[in-house]
Amino acid sequence: MSHAVAGKNYLNESSGLWSWLTTLDHKRIGIMYFVSVMFFFLIGGIMALLLRLELFSSNAQEGISFLSSLPNVIKGDANPADLYNRIMTYHGAIMVFMVIVPGIPAILGNFFLPLQIGAKDVAFPRLNLLSWYCLMAGAIMAFATLFLNKVDTGWTFYTPYSIRTGASVVLMVLAVFIMGMSSILTGLNFIVTVHKLRCPGMTMYRIPLFVWALYSTAIIQVLATPILAITLLLLAMERVFGIGIFDPKLGGDPVLFQHFFWFYSHPAVYIMILPAMGVISELMTTFTKKTIFGYTAIAYSSLGIAAVSFFVWGHHLFVSGQSEVAGIVFSFLTMLVGVPTAIKMFNWLATMYRGSIEFTAPMLYALGFLFLFAIGGVTGIMLAVVPVDVHFHDTYFVVAHFHYVMVGGTLMSIMGGFYYWFPKMFGKMYNMTMAIWSWVFIFIGFNVTFFPQFILGAKGMPRRYFDYIPEYEQLNRISTIGSWLIATGFVIGLIAMIRAITKGEKAPDNPWGGKTLEWTTSTPPPHDNFTNEPTVTAGPYEYK
Amino acid sequence: MALWMFLNQALAGAFMPEQGTQIAKEVDNLYGFLLVVSFISCAILIGGMIYFAIKYKRKSQSDKTPYITHDTRLEILWSVIPLIIFLVVFAWGWTIYHDMRAMPENALEIHVTGKQWAWTVEYKNGVKSTDLVVPVNKDIKIILASEDVIHSFYVPSFRIKQDAVPGRYTTLWFRAEKMGEFYAFCTEFCGTNHSGMVARVKVVTQEEFDKWLVDESEIGLLPLAQRGAKYFQTRACASCHNVDNAAVKVGPSLFKKFGTEGVFGDGSVSKFDENYVRQSILEPQAKIVKGFPKPSPMPSYQGQLSESELSALIEYIKGLK
Ligand SMILES: [Cu+2]
Ligand SMILES: [Cu+2]
């Protein structure tokens, strides 16, 4: 091991593909996650564009459909409705299980959690590498189903449809099962790392808020993911052995599956959003050059959200036939999650008060997050009100809502975090103008795509529709055009990244004036993160 | 206060489908209130953000900022105010939900069954239909069931929705106050033609309704081909087959098919005659038309059609010219 030899860093410390595939360095593993997740995002994104193209016109009368005009190599012999349903399924499954869930913890968390608490690595480096391989194994299995019988159940795998359909559901749910392992292992690793590897002086109340958010997330990952795993195993067993737990023909209860599924998948929503909130806290203080407002409130609201998130799953089942009492109770509990979320939003706003705000690309993403998440949040409250949800449930209103929180929230903050830490990760600076233009396209395109979907949903257009009645056409057209703006934005961003990595200027150690520990080490960081173990004497955001 | 009422009224029903029931009006009132409150909250948050962003834009790299760590009073304020708003809308929602779920007594009961991919409506006197025909201003109780997977019965104009779950009954009720035709969608993903699983709700006067029920139950007296045309609708054949042009839906068009030569996936051919149509309906998997997936998505009607119904269908298909 070369300790702080001049010019050596984690990137050039050893070379060759093999040195990457067998690396135990959390930073390299973070980069490997980055490359793989971006690849999945590309595929899921192309699928989204295809879906929107199909929805550009209502084809009920003419019998024309974009998907059926695709060349045969792509569409095979499927009829366009089946093709749509499959693409819809893969878009959802890829974006949820392979992009948004692993996104921030596995990429940015892996890279920066140890750096931010002054540790050399995570607690279990080998387990960390194993979790990357789990994600890869799961991904390969999931993509393998594309060459067998393509799955058409939607990412939620609702029974009994998922029991009856001819698709490769078993392989697909096993893939998700293995990807879940990856999530559990990452969570476990982070919990132990936060408890055991903090550098001298780094008390729990001095750890950065990003770490608090990852820590709360890790708790959900470890507690909730096994439930998804068991649910999916039961589904696989139902299909293979007919054990009769979900299949009504065998005396099973199909709604039980929904309870199990959402018992994981609602907390999973917070696996997706809590780390995003952590990133926003970091961006807010650095780019306002001001200490965070309400450190304790933000930290505890993360834990609060994590705790309450386990008791609200029933808000996905208001019209499933669950009892009215259950509906009322779940509506009430869901309202409670709104409170810590509101607290965070106001704390960020207060952080901006009398700050010194710099409009860099990462800060624009943070502001974009606040904007979109506010809309996602208030529409979430509307959906928690039972009689209103009875109307909105399974319509485009819900589609718009969760894109506002998951894309407007999580994806915006992945991008923001990425532009923030990019110089530290790669040692190169990107072209700020290009990065800002990319943001402009993504932000405007996002609203053009998804805002009309709220109106479509209010007007009653159900989700997962391959075709719709003509009166919904105009808003669908606007939405499709928006999707092209988003795509343009991402292409500009990608070019900016590639140009930065190939011929960007060398980045300084601390380009933004950040106060957390990762900015005190050299850029890119050495293999062991710090030349001398840091010692901490104050809180994380001391802008005095 | 007057302004508030005005805003609320203006927003209630904004972007919503027309209000076909009293419940729809109640839901829209609450929704209008939610819109106003949401708009104000977003204005505070987003407006505040934009205001601060402009006002406190960085002037120089050496800017100094005050060291403000927290403010307990403010923090309590912005926890408690949202909480109160949430509790208000929760309670308001509860009362409406109560009305929505309290089944009226003496309602007219109608069975609606979901099946991939059509709704079947059955009345007490045995009449079957694909449309839900109901009298105006009368309490209607729908008893939902499913023959295969989960579907969800949704009438946007009535603001009602309920899943149809195989293996159990679920219910919903409404009282239509507007005459006319409304859409009923399926909102739980149920496979290939999920988006085509659309029925009509026809709200008519009591007299029209009574007459319709009688007419429908006398269908047995009609000529064979006309009965066939009815069954073609009520048995949902029409959701998968076109009959007046050659375009493919889920299944092939049946227009001008009778008497032609059919080609199958395995390359064999067969004459499109009475026995072939019979086999197509009772054993759709036996011969799959070229270009369609195997297994065929067409459900088997074995045991569900009487001989006379079958003959009527065949006569009807024969006459599609
Ligand atoms: Cu949820
Ligand atoms: Cu459906």
Short mmCIF file of C-alpha atoms in Angstrom, two decimals, chain A residues 61-326:
data_model
loop_
_atom_site.label_atom_id
_atom_site.label_comp_id
_atom_site.label_asym_id
_atom_site.label_seq_id
_atom_site.Cartn_x
_atom_site.Cartn_y
_atom_site.Cartn_z
CA GLN A 61 -60.00 5.28 -34.40
CA GLU A 62 -57.17 5.01 -36.83
CA GLY A 63 -55.68 1.79 -35.55
CA ILE A 64 -52.23 3.37 -35.87
CA SER A 65 -49.63 3.00 -33.20
CA PHE A 66 -46.05 4.13 -32.93
CA LEU A 67 -44.88 0.87 -31.39
CA SER A 68 -46.34 -1.27 -34.15
CA SER A 69 -44.40 0.77 -36.69
CA LEU A 70 -41.08 -0.22 -35.08
CA PRO A 71 -38.87 -2.61 -37.05
CA ASN A 72 -39.48 -6.29 -36.39
CA VAL A 73 -36.11 -6.87 -34.69
CA ILE A 74 -37.26 -4.72 -31.80
CA LYS A 75 -40.91 -5.55 -31.51
CA GLY A 76 -40.82 -9.25 -32.40
CA ASP A 77 -44.28 -10.61 -33.10
CA ALA A 78 -45.99 -8.90 -30.16
CA ASN A 79 -49.09 -6.84 -30.72
CA PRO A 80 -48.56 -3.17 -29.86
CA ALA A 81 -50.59 -3.27 -26.64
CA ASP A 82 -48.48 -6.12 -25.26
CA LEU A 83 -45.35 -4.34 -26.37
CA TYR A 84 -46.46 -1.23 -24.52
CA ASN A 85 -47.23 -3.20 -21.36
CA ARG A 86 -43.81 -4.83 -21.42
CA ILE A 87 -41.91 -1.60 -21.97
CA MET A 88 -43.99 -0.01 -19.21
CA THR A 89 -43.00 -2.87 -16.90
CA TYR A 90 -39.29 -2.70 -17.65
CA HIS A 91 -39.22 1.08 -17.46
CA GLY A 92 -40.69 0.92 -13.96
CA ALA A 93 -38.68 -2.02 -12.69
CA ILE A 94 -35.37 -0.70 -14.01
CA MET A 95 -35.91 2.83 -12.75
CA VAL A 96 -37.05 1.70 -9.30
CA PHE A 97 -34.92 -1.31 -8.48
CA MET A 98 -31.84 -0.52 -10.52
CA VAL A 99 -31.61 3.27 -10.59
CA ILE A 100 -33.46 5.15 -7.85
CA VAL A 101 -33.08 2.64 -4.99
CA PRO A 102 -29.33 2.04 -5.39
CA GLY A 103 -28.70 5.52 -6.87
CA ILE A 104 -27.65 7.81 -4.07
CA PRO A 105 -26.57 5.36 -1.33
CA ALA A 106 -24.58 3.12 -3.61
CA ILE A 107 -22.90 5.80 -5.71
CA LEU A 108 -22.56 8.94 -3.63
CA GLY A 109 -23.01 7.22 -0.26
CA ASN A 110 -20.32 4.68 -0.96
CA PHE A 111 -17.92 7.31 -2.11
CA PHE A 112 -18.57 10.01 0.47
CA LEU A 113 -19.90 8.44 3.63
CA PRO A 114 -16.45 7.25 4.77
CA LEU A 115 -14.86 10.51 3.62
CA GLN A 116 -17.40 12.63 5.47
CA ILE A 117 -16.84 10.86 8.78
CA GLY A 118 -13.07 10.75 8.36
CA ALA A 119 -12.81 6.98 7.89
CA LYS A 120 -10.45 5.04 5.65
CA ASP A 121 -13.17 2.87 4.19
CA VAL A 122 -16.51 1.30 5.07
CA ALA A 123 -16.61 -1.25 7.87
CA PHE A 124 -16.80 -4.30 5.59
CA PRO A 125 -15.06 -3.59 2.29
CA ARG A 126 -15.51 -7.14 0.96
CA LEU A 127 -19.23 -7.07 1.69
CA ASN A 128 -19.32 -3.78 -0.15
CA LEU A 129 -17.84 -5.36 -3.27
CA LEU A 130 -20.22 -8.29 -2.90
CA SER A 131 -23.19 -5.94 -2.92
CA TRP A 132 -22.07 -4.54 -6.26
CA TYR A 133 -21.86 -8.05 -7.64
CA CYS A 134 -25.35 -8.78 -6.29
CA LEU A 135 -26.71 -5.80 -8.17
CA MET A 136 -24.95 -6.96 -11.32
CA ALA A 137 -26.18 -10.55 -10.97
CA GLY A 138 -29.72 -9.29 -10.44
CA ALA A 139 -29.41 -6.97 -13.41
CA ILE A 140 -28.19 -9.76 -15.69
CA MET A 141 -31.10 -11.95 -14.63
CA ALA A 142 -33.57 -9.13 -15.14
CA PHE A 143 -32.24 -8.42 -18.60
CA ALA A 144 -32.22 -12.13 -19.38
CA THR A 145 -36.01 -12.14 -19.13
CA LEU A 146 -35.97 -9.82 -22.14
CA PHE A 147 -34.72 -12.76 -24.20
CA LEU A 148 -37.18 -15.23 -22.67
CA ASN A 149 -40.80 -14.30 -22.06
CA LYS A 150 -40.82 -10.57 -21.49
CA VAL A 151 -42.52 -9.57 -18.27
CA ASP A 152 -45.76 -7.59 -18.54
CA THR A 153 -46.99 -7.31 -14.96
CA GLY A 154 -45.95 -3.76 -14.17
CA TRP A 155 -43.17 -3.27 -11.62
CA THR A 156 -45.63 -4.08 -8.83
CA PHE A 157 -46.19 -7.75 -9.84
CA TYR A 158 -49.78 -7.74 -8.56
CA THR A 159 -51.35 -11.16 -8.12
CA PRO A 160 -53.20 -12.98 -9.55
CA TYR A 161 -52.19 -11.43 -12.88
CA SER A 162 -48.54 -12.19 -12.15
CA ILE A 163 -49.49 -15.82 -11.45
CA ARG A 164 -51.46 -16.23 -14.66
CA THR A 165 -49.36 -14.42 -17.23
CA GLY A 166 -47.10 -16.45 -19.48
CA ALA A 167 -44.13 -14.18 -18.78
CA SER A 168 -40.84 -15.07 -17.02
CA VAL A 169 -42.08 -13.69 -13.73
CA VAL A 170 -40.10 -16.14 -11.60
CA LEU A 171 -36.75 -15.14 -13.04
CA MET A 172 -37.66 -11.50 -12.77
CA VAL A 173 -38.67 -11.64 -9.12
CA LEU A 174 -35.55 -13.63 -8.30
CA ALA A 175 -33.57 -10.87 -9.97
CA VAL A 176 -35.25 -8.29 -7.76
CA PHE A 177 -34.64 -10.58 -4.78
CA ILE A 178 -30.91 -10.57 -5.45
CA MET A 179 -30.83 -6.84 -6.05
CA GLY A 180 -32.56 -6.54 -2.68
CA MET A 181 -29.63 -8.43 -1.14
CA SER A 182 -27.37 -5.76 -2.53
CA SER A 183 -29.48 -3.10 -0.87
CA ILE A 184 -29.50 -4.90 2.50
CA LEU A 185 -25.73 -5.39 2.48
CA THR A 186 -25.10 -1.74 1.66
CA GLY A 187 -27.42 -0.68 4.47
CA LEU A 188 -25.77 -2.99 6.96
CA ASN A 189 -22.37 -1.74 6.00
CA PHE A 190 -23.39 1.88 6.45
CA ILE A 191 -24.94 1.36 9.87
CA VAL A 192 -21.80 -0.32 11.21
CA THR A 193 -19.55 2.22 9.54
CA VAL A 194 -21.38 5.15 11.10
CA HIS A 195 -21.26 3.58 14.53
CA LYS A 196 -17.73 2.27 14.48
CA LEU A 197 -15.49 4.23 12.15
CA ARG A 198 -16.04 7.89 12.94
CA CYS A 199 -12.74 9.74 13.33
CA PRO A 200 -11.74 11.24 16.69
CA GLY A 201 -14.04 14.08 17.73
CA MET A 202 -16.77 13.13 15.21
CA THR A 203 -19.70 12.72 17.60
CA MET A 204 -23.13 11.72 16.31
CA TYR A 205 -24.15 15.38 16.41
CA ARG A 206 -21.22 16.42 14.30
CA ILE A 207 -21.75 14.04 11.40
CA PRO A 208 -22.91 15.76 8.21
CA LEU A 209 -26.63 15.60 7.40
CA PHE A 210 -25.94 13.50 4.32
CA VAL A 211 -24.61 10.83 6.66
CA TRP A 212 -27.65 11.16 8.93
CA ALA A 213 -29.88 10.64 5.91
CA LEU A 214 -27.91 7.60 4.76
CA TYR A 215 -28.03 6.21 8.25
CA SER A 216 -31.83 6.52 8.46
CA THR A 217 -32.10 5.02 5.00
CA ALA A 218 -29.87 2.12 5.98
CA ILE A 219 -32.22 1.26 8.83
CA ILE A 220 -35.13 1.02 6.39
CA GLN A 221 -33.05 -0.97 3.93
CA VAL A 222 -32.12 -3.53 6.53
CA LEU A 223 -35.59 -3.82 8.06
CA ALA A 224 -37.87 -3.55 5.04
CA THR A 225 -36.05 -5.23 2.19
CA PRO A 226 -36.27 -8.75 3.67
CA ILE A 227 -40.05 -8.39 3.54
CA LEU A 228 -39.92 -7.71 -0.17
CA ALA A 229 -37.62 -10.70 -0.52
CA ILE A 230 -40.05 -13.02 1.25
CA THR A 231 -43.01 -11.66 -0.69
CA LEU A 232 -41.29 -12.24 -3.99
CA LEU A 233 -40.18 -15.72 -2.95
CA LEU A 234 -43.77 -16.56 -2.05
CA LEU A 235 -44.87 -15.30 -5.43
CA ALA A 236 -42.25 -17.47 -7.15
CA MET A 237 -43.36 -20.48 -5.08
CA GLU A 238 -46.97 -19.77 -5.93
CA ARG A 239 -46.12 -19.86 -9.61
CA VAL A 240 -43.91 -22.92 -9.47
CA PHE A 241 -45.59 -25.09 -6.82
CA GLY A 242 -49.07 -23.55 -6.52
CA ILE A 243 -48.88 -23.23 -2.74
CA GLY A 244 -52.17 -21.33 -2.68
CA ILE A 245 -51.28 -18.23 -0.73
CA PHE A 246 -52.13 -15.53 -3.28
CA ASP A 247 -54.09 -17.43 -5.94
CA PRO A 248 -57.84 -17.18 -5.31
CA LYS A 249 -58.38 -20.36 -7.32
CA LEU A 250 -56.41 -22.23 -4.65
CA GLY A 251 -58.05 -20.39 -1.78
CA GLY A 252 -55.37 -17.72 -1.56
CA ASP A 253 -55.87 -14.00 -1.16
CA PRO A 254 -54.56 -11.79 -3.97
CA VAL A 255 -54.91 -8.64 -1.87
CA LEU A 256 -52.53 -10.10 0.72
CA PHE A 257 -49.82 -9.71 -1.87
CA GLN A 258 -50.54 -6.00 -2.08
CA HIS A 259 -50.24 -5.66 1.68
CA PHE A 260 -46.89 -7.47 1.68
CA PHE A 261 -45.66 -5.63 -1.35
CA TRP A 262 -46.42 -2.16 -0.04
CA PHE A 263 -45.19 -3.00 3.42
CA TYR A 264 -41.81 -2.91 1.74
CA SER A 265 -42.47 -0.57 -1.10
CA HIS A 266 -43.79 2.32 0.88
CA PRO A 267 -40.73 2.47 3.13
CA ALA A 268 -38.78 1.98 -0.08
CA VAL A 269 -40.14 5.31 -1.22
CA TYR A 270 -38.13 6.74 1.66
CA ILE A 271 -35.11 4.64 0.75
CA MET A 272 -35.34 6.64 -2.44
CA ILE A 273 -36.03 10.10 -1.03
CA LEU A 274 -34.17 10.32 2.32
CA PRO A 275 -30.67 10.19 0.83
CA ALA A 276 -31.82 12.77 -1.70
CA MET A 277 -32.81 15.05 1.16
CA GLY A 278 -29.38 14.48 2.68
CA VAL A 279 -27.70 15.66 -0.50
CA ILE A 280 -29.89 18.76 -0.57
CA SER A 281 -28.84 19.69 2.98
CA GLU A 282 -25.18 19.56 1.90
CA LEU A 283 -25.79 21.63 -1.22
CA MET A 284 -27.85 24.20 0.67
CA THR A 285 -25.19 25.02 3.20
CA THR A 286 -22.25 25.02 0.83
CA PHE A 287 -23.83 27.25 -1.79
CA THR A 288 -25.37 29.66 0.69
CA LYS A 289 -22.07 29.69 2.57
CA LYS A 290 -24.10 29.47 5.74
CA THR A 291 -24.57 26.92 8.46
CA ILE A 292 -27.62 24.68 8.08
CA PHE A 293 -30.74 25.90 9.82
CA GLY A 294 -32.07 23.34 12.31
CA TYR A 295 -29.46 20.59 12.15
CA THR A 296 -31.16 18.55 14.88
CA ALA A 297 -34.62 19.00 13.42
CA ILE A 298 -33.44 17.79 10.02
CA ALA A 299 -31.55 14.85 11.47
CA TYR A 300 -34.45 13.72 13.65
CA SER A 301 -37.03 14.28 10.96
CA SER A 302 -35.10 11.75 8.86
CA LEU A 303 -35.41 9.22 11.65
CA GLY A 304 -39.05 10.20 12.16
CA ILE A 305 -39.87 9.65 8.51
CA ALA A 306 -38.07 6.31 8.60
CA ALA A 307 -40.14 5.19 11.59
CA VAL A 308 -43.59 6.34 10.43
CA SER A 309 -42.97 5.06 6.90
CA PHE A 310 -43.55 1.51 8.12
CA PHE A 311 -47.15 2.21 9.08
CA VAL A 312 -48.66 3.83 6.04
CA TRP A 313 -48.62 1.09 3.38
CA GLY A 314 -52.41 0.83 3.36
CA HIS A 315 -52.74 4.15 1.51
CA HIS A 316 -52.04 2.16 -1.64
CA LEU A 317 -55.10 0.01 -0.96
CA PHE A 318 -57.91 2.49 -0.40
CA VAL A 319 -60.02 0.96 -3.18
CA SER A 320 -58.74 -2.62 -2.95
CA GLY A 321 -61.55 -3.78 -0.71
CA GLN A 322 -59.69 -3.28 2.57
CA SER A 323 -62.01 -2.25 5.40
CA GLU A 324 -63.17 1.33 5.77
CA VAL A 325 -61.62 1.56 9.22
CA ALA A 326 -58.26 0.57 7.80
#
